[in-house]
mmCIF file with all atom_site columns, C-alpha atoms in Angstrom:
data_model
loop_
_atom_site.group_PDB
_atom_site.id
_atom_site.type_symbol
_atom_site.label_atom_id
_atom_site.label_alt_id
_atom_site.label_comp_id
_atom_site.label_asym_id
_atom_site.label_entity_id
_atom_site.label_seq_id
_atom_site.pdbx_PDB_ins_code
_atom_site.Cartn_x
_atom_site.Cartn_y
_atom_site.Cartn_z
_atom_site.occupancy
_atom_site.B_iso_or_equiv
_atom_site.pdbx_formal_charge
_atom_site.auth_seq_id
_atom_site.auth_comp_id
_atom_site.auth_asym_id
_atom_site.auth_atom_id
_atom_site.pdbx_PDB_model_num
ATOM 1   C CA . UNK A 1 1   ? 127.295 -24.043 -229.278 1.00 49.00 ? 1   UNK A CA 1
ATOM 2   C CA . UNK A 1 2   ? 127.686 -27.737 -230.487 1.00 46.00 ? 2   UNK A CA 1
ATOM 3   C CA . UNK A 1 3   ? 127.417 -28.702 -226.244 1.00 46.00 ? 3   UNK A CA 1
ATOM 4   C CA . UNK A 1 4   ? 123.996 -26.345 -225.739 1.00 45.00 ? 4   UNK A CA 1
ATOM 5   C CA . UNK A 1 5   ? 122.382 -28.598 -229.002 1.00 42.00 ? 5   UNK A CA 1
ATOM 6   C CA . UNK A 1 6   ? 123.135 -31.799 -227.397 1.00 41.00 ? 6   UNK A CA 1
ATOM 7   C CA . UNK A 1 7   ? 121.398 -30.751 -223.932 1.00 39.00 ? 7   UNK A CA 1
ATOM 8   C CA . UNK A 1 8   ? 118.448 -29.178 -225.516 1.00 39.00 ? 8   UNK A CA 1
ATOM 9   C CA . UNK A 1 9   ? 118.399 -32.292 -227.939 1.00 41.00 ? 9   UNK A CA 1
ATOM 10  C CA . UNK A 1 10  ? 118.559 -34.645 -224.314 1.00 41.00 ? 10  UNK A CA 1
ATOM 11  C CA . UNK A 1 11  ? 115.878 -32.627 -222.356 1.00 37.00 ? 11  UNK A CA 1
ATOM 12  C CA . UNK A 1 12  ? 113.545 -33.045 -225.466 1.00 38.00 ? 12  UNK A CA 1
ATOM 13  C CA . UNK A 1 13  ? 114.319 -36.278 -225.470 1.00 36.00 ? 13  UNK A CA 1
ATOM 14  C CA . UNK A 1 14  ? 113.830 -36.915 -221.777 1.00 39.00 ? 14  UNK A CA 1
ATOM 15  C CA . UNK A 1 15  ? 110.482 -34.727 -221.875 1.00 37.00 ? 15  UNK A CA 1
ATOM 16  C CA . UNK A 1 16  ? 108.929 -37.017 -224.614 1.00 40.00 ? 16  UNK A CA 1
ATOM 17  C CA . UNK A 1 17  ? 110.428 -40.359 -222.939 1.00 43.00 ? 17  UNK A CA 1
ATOM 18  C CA . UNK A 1 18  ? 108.687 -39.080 -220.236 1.00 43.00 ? 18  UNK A CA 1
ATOM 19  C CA . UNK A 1 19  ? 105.260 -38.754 -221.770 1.00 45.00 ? 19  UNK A CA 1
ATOM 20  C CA . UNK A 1 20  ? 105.052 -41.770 -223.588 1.00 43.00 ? 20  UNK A CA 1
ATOM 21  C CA . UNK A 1 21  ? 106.071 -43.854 -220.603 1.00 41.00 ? 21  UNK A CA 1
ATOM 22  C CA . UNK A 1 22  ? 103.145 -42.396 -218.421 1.00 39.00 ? 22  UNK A CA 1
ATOM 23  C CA . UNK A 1 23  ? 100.870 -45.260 -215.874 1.00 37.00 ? 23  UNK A CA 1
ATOM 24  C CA . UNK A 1 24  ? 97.793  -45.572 -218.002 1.00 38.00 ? 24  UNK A CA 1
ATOM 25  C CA . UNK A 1 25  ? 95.210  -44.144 -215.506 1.00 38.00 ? 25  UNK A CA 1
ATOM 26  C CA . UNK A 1 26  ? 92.059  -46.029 -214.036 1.00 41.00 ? 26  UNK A CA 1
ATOM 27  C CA . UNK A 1 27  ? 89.092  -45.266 -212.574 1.00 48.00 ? 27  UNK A CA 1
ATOM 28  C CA . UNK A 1 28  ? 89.049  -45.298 -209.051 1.00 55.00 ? 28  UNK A CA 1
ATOM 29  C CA . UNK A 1 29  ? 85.606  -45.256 -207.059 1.00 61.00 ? 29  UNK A CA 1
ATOM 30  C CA . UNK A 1 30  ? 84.144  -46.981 -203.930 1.00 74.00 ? 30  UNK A CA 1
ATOM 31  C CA . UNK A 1 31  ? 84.083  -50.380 -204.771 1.00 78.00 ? 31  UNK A CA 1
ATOM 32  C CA . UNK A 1 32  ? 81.461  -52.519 -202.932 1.00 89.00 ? 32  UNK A CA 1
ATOM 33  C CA . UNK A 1 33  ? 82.387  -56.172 -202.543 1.00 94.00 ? 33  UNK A CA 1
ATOM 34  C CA . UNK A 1 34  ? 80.597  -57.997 -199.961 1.00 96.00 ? 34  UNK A CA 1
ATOM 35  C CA . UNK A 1 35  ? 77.079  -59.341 -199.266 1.00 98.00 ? 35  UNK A CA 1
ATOM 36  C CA . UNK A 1 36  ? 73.835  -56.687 -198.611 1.00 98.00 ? 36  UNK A CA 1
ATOM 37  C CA . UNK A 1 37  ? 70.639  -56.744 -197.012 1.00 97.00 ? 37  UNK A CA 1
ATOM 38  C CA . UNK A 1 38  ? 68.315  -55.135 -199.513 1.00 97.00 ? 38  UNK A CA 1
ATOM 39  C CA . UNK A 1 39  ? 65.569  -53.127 -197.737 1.00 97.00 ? 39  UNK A CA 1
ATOM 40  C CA . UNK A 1 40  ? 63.296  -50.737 -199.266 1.00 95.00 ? 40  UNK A CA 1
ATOM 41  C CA . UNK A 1 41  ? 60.395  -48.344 -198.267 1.00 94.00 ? 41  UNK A CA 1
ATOM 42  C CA . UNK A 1 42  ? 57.222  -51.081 -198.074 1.00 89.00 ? 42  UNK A CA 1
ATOM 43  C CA . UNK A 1 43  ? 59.526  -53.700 -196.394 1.00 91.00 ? 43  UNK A CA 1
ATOM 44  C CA . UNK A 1 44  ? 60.465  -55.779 -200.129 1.00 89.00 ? 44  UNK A CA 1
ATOM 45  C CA . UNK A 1 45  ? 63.697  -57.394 -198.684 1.00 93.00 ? 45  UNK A CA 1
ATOM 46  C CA . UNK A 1 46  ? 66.522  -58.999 -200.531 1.00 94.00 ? 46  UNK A CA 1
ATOM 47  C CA . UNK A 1 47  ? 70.077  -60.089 -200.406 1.00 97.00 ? 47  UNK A CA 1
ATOM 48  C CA . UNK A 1 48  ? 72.948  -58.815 -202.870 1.00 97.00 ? 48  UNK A CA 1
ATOM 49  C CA . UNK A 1 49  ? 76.347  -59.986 -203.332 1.00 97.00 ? 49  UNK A CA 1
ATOM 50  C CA . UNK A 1 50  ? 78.731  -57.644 -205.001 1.00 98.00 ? 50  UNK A CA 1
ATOM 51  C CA . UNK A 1 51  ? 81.881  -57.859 -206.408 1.00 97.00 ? 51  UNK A CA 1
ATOM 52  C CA . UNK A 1 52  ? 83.016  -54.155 -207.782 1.00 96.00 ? 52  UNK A CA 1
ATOM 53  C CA . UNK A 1 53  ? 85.617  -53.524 -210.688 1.00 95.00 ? 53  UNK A CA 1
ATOM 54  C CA . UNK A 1 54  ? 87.308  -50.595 -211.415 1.00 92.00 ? 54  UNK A CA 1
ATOM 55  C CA . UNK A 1 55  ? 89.003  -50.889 -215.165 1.00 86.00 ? 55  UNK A CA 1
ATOM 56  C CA . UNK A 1 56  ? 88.556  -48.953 -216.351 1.00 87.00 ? 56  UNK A CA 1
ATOM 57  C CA . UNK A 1 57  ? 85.411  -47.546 -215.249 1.00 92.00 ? 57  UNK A CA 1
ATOM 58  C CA . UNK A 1 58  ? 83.768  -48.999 -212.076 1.00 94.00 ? 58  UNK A CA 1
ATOM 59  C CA . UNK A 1 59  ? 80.746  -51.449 -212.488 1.00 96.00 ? 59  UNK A CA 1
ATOM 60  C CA . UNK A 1 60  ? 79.312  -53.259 -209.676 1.00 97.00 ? 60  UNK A CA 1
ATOM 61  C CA . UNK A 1 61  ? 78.121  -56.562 -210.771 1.00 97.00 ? 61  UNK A CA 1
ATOM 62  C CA . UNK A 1 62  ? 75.424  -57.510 -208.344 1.00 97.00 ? 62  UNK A CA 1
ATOM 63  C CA . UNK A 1 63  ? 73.985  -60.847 -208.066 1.00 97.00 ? 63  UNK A CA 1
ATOM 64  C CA . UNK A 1 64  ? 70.428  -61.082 -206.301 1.00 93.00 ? 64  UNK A CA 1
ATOM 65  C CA . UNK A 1 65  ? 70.061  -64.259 -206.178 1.00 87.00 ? 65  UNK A CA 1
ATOM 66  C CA . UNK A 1 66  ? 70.898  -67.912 -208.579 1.00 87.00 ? 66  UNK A CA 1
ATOM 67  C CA . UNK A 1 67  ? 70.876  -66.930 -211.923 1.00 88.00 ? 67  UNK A CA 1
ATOM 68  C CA . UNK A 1 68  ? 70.193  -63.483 -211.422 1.00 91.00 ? 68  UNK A CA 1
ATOM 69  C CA . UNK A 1 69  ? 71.666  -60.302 -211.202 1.00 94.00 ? 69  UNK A CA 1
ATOM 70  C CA . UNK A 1 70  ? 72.985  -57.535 -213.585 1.00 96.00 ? 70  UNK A CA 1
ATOM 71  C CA . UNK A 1 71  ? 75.717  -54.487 -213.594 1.00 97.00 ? 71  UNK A CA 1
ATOM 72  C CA . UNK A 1 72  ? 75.418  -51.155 -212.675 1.00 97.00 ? 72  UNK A CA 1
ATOM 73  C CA . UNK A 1 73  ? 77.996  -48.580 -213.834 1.00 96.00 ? 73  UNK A CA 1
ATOM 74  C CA . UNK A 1 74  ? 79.470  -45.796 -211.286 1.00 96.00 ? 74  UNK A CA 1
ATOM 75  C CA . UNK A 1 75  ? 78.033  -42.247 -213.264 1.00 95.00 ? 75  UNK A CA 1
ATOM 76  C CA . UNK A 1 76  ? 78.925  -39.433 -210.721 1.00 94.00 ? 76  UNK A CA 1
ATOM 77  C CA . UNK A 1 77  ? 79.619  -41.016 -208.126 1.00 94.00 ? 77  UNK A CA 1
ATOM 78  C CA . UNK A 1 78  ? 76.407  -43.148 -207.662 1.00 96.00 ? 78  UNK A CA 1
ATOM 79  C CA . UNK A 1 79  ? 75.859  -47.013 -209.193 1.00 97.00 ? 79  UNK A CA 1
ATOM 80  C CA . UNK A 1 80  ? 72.957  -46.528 -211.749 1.00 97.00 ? 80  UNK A CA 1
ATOM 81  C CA . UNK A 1 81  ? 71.055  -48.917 -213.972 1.00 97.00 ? 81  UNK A CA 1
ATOM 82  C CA . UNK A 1 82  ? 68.414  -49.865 -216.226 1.00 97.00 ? 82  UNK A CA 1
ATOM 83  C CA . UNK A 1 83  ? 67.125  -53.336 -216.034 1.00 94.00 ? 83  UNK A CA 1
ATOM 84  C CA . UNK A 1 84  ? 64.086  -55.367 -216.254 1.00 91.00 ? 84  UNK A CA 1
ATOM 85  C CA . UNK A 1 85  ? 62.799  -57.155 -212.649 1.00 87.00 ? 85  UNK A CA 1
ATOM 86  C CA . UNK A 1 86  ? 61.644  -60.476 -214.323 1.00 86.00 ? 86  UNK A CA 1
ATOM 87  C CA . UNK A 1 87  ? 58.493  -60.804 -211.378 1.00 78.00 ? 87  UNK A CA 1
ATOM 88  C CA . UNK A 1 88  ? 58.867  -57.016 -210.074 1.00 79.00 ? 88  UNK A CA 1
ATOM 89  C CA . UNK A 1 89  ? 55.034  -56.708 -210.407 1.00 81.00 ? 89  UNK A CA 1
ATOM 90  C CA . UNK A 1 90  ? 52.067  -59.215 -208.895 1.00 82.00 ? 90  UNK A CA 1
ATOM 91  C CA . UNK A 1 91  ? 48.629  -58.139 -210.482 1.00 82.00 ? 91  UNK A CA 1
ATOM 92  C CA . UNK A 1 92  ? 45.936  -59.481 -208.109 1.00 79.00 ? 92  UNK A CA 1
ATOM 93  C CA . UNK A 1 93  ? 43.493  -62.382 -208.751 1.00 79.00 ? 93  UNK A CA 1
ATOM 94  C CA . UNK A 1 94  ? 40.248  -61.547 -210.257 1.00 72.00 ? 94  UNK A CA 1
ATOM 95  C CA . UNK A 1 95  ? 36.658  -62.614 -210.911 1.00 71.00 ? 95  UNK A CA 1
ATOM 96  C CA . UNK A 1 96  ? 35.654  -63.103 -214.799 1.00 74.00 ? 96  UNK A CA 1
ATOM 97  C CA . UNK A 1 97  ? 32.224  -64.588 -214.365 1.00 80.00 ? 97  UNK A CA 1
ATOM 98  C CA . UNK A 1 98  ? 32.200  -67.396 -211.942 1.00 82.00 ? 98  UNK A CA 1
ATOM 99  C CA . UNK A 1 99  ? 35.757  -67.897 -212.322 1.00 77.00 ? 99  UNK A CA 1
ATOM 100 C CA . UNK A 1 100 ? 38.994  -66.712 -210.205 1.00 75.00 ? 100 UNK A CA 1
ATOM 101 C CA . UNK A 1 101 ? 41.354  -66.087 -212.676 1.00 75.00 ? 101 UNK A CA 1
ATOM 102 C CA . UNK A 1 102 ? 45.006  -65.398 -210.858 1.00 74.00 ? 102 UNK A CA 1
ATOM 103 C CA . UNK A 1 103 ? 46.201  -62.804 -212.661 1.00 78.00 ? 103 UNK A CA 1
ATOM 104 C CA . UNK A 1 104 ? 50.494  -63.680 -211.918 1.00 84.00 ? 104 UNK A CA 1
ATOM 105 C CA . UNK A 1 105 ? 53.821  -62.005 -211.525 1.00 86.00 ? 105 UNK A CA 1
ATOM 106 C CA . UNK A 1 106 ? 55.066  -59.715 -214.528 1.00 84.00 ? 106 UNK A CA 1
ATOM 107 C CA . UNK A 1 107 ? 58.274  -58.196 -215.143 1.00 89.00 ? 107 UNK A CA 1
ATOM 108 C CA . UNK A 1 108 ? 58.880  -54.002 -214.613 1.00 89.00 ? 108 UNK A CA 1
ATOM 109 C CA . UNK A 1 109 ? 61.393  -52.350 -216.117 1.00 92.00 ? 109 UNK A CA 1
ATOM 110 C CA . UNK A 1 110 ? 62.978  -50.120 -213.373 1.00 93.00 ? 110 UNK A CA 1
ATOM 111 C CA . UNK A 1 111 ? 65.752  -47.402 -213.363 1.00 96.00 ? 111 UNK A CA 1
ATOM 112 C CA . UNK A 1 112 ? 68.053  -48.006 -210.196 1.00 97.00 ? 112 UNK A CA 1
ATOM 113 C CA . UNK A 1 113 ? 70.906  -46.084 -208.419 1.00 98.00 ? 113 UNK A CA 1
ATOM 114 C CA . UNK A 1 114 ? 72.520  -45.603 -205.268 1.00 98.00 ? 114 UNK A CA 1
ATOM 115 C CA . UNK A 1 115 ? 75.505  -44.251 -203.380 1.00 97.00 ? 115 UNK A CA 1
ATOM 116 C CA . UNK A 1 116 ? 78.259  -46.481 -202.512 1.00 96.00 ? 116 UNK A CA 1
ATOM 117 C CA . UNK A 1 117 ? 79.007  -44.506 -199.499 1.00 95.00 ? 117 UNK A CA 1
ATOM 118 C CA . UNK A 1 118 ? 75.603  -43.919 -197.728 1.00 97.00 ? 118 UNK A CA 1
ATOM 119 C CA . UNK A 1 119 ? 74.322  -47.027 -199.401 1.00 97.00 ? 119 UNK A CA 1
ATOM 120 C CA . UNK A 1 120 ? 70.967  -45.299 -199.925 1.00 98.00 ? 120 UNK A CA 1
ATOM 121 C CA . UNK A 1 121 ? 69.433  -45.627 -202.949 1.00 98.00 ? 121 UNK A CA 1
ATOM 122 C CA . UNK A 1 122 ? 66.039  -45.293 -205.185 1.00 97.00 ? 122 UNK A CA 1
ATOM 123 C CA . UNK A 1 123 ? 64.186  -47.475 -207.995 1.00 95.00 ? 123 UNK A CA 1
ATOM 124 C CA . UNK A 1 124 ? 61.826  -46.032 -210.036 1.00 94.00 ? 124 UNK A CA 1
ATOM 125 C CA . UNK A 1 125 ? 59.488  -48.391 -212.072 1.00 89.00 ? 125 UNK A CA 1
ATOM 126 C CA . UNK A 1 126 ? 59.325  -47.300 -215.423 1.00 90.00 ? 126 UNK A CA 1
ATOM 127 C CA . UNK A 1 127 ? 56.974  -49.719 -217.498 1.00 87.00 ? 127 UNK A CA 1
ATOM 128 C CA . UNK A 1 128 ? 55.506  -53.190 -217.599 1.00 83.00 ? 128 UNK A CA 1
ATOM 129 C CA . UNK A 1 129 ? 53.396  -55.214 -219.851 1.00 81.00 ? 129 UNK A CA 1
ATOM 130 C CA . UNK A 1 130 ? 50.749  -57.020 -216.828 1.00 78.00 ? 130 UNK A CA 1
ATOM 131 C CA . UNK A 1 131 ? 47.375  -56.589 -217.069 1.00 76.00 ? 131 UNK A CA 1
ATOM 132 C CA . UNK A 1 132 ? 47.586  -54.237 -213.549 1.00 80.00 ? 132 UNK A CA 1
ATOM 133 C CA . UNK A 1 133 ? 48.916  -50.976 -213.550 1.00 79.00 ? 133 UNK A CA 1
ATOM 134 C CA . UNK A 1 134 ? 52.131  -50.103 -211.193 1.00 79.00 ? 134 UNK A CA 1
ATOM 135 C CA . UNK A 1 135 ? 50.672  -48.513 -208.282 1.00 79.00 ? 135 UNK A CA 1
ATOM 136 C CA . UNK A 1 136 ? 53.899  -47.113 -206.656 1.00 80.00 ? 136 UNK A CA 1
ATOM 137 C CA . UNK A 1 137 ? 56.265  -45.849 -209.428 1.00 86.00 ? 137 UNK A CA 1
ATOM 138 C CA . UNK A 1 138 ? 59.020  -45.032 -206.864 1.00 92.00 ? 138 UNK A CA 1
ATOM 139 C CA . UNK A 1 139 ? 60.565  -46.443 -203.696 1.00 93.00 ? 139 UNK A CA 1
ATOM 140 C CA . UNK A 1 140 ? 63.359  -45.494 -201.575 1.00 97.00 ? 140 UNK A CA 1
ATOM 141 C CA . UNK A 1 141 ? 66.036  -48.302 -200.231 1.00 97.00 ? 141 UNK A CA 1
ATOM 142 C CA . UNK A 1 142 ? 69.011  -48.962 -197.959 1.00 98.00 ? 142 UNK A CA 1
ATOM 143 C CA . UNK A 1 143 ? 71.839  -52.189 -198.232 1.00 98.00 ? 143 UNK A CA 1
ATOM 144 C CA . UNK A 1 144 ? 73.419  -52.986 -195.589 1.00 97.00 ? 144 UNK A CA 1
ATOM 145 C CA . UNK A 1 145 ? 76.284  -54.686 -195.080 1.00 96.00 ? 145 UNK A CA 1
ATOM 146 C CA . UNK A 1 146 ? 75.729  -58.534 -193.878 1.00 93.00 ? 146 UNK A CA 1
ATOM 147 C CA . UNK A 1 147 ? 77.485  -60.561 -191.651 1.00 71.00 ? 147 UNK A CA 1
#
């Protein structure tokens, strides 16, 4: 009986060794990492450089151009954000009296995603404090790989 403790006692032991010596697990997504060709829907055109990491969620940290970018997070399988586009909106010039008064680039916040695999995406601009109101609250897009 004494020999059967000792083997139970060694399996239990073995079991919890086992558990407590487990990989720590990461998220693990499509990572983008690479320069894109930003085209959307009324021909707006851009360049992105990614660089993706995956610890331990994935987050694309995008860079469109010097000093400017921001991180999306990977949420079901899609890169999504919310961000602010610091001249996303140009308000046309107008007349006040005799004068042409130019009326300048705002920023729009936006909500963005888009699949890491089709590289299709959508923007959809939420808000912005110009004197002009957004007249397109939604555009479709595609990246393409560059180079």
């Amino acid at each position: 009986m004494k020999h059967i403790s000792y083997v139970v006692g060694a399996v239990i032991l073995a079991v919890m060794g086992a558990g407590a010596t487990a990989p720590v697990a990461h998220a693990e997504g499509p990572e983008m990492n690479g320069v894109y060709s930003y085209v959307d829907e009324d021909g707006d055109f851009g360049t992105w450089t990614v660089n993706t990491t995956c610890a331990p969620t994935c987050v694309a940290h995008v860079a469109t151009g010097p000093g400017r970018g921001f991180d999306a997070v990977l949420v079901d399988g899609v890169y999504t954000v919310n961000r602010s586009v610091p001249a996303g909106l140009s308000c046309p010039d107008y007349m006040l009296g005799d004068l042409l008064w130019d009326a300048g680039e705002h920023p729009v916040q936006v909500w963005q995603w888009w699949d890491p695999t089709t590289l299709k995406g959508e923007v959809h601009f939420l808000a912005t404090t110009g004197p002009c109101e957004i007249g397109d609250h939604h555009d479709h897009f595609t990246l393409t790989p560059a180079g």
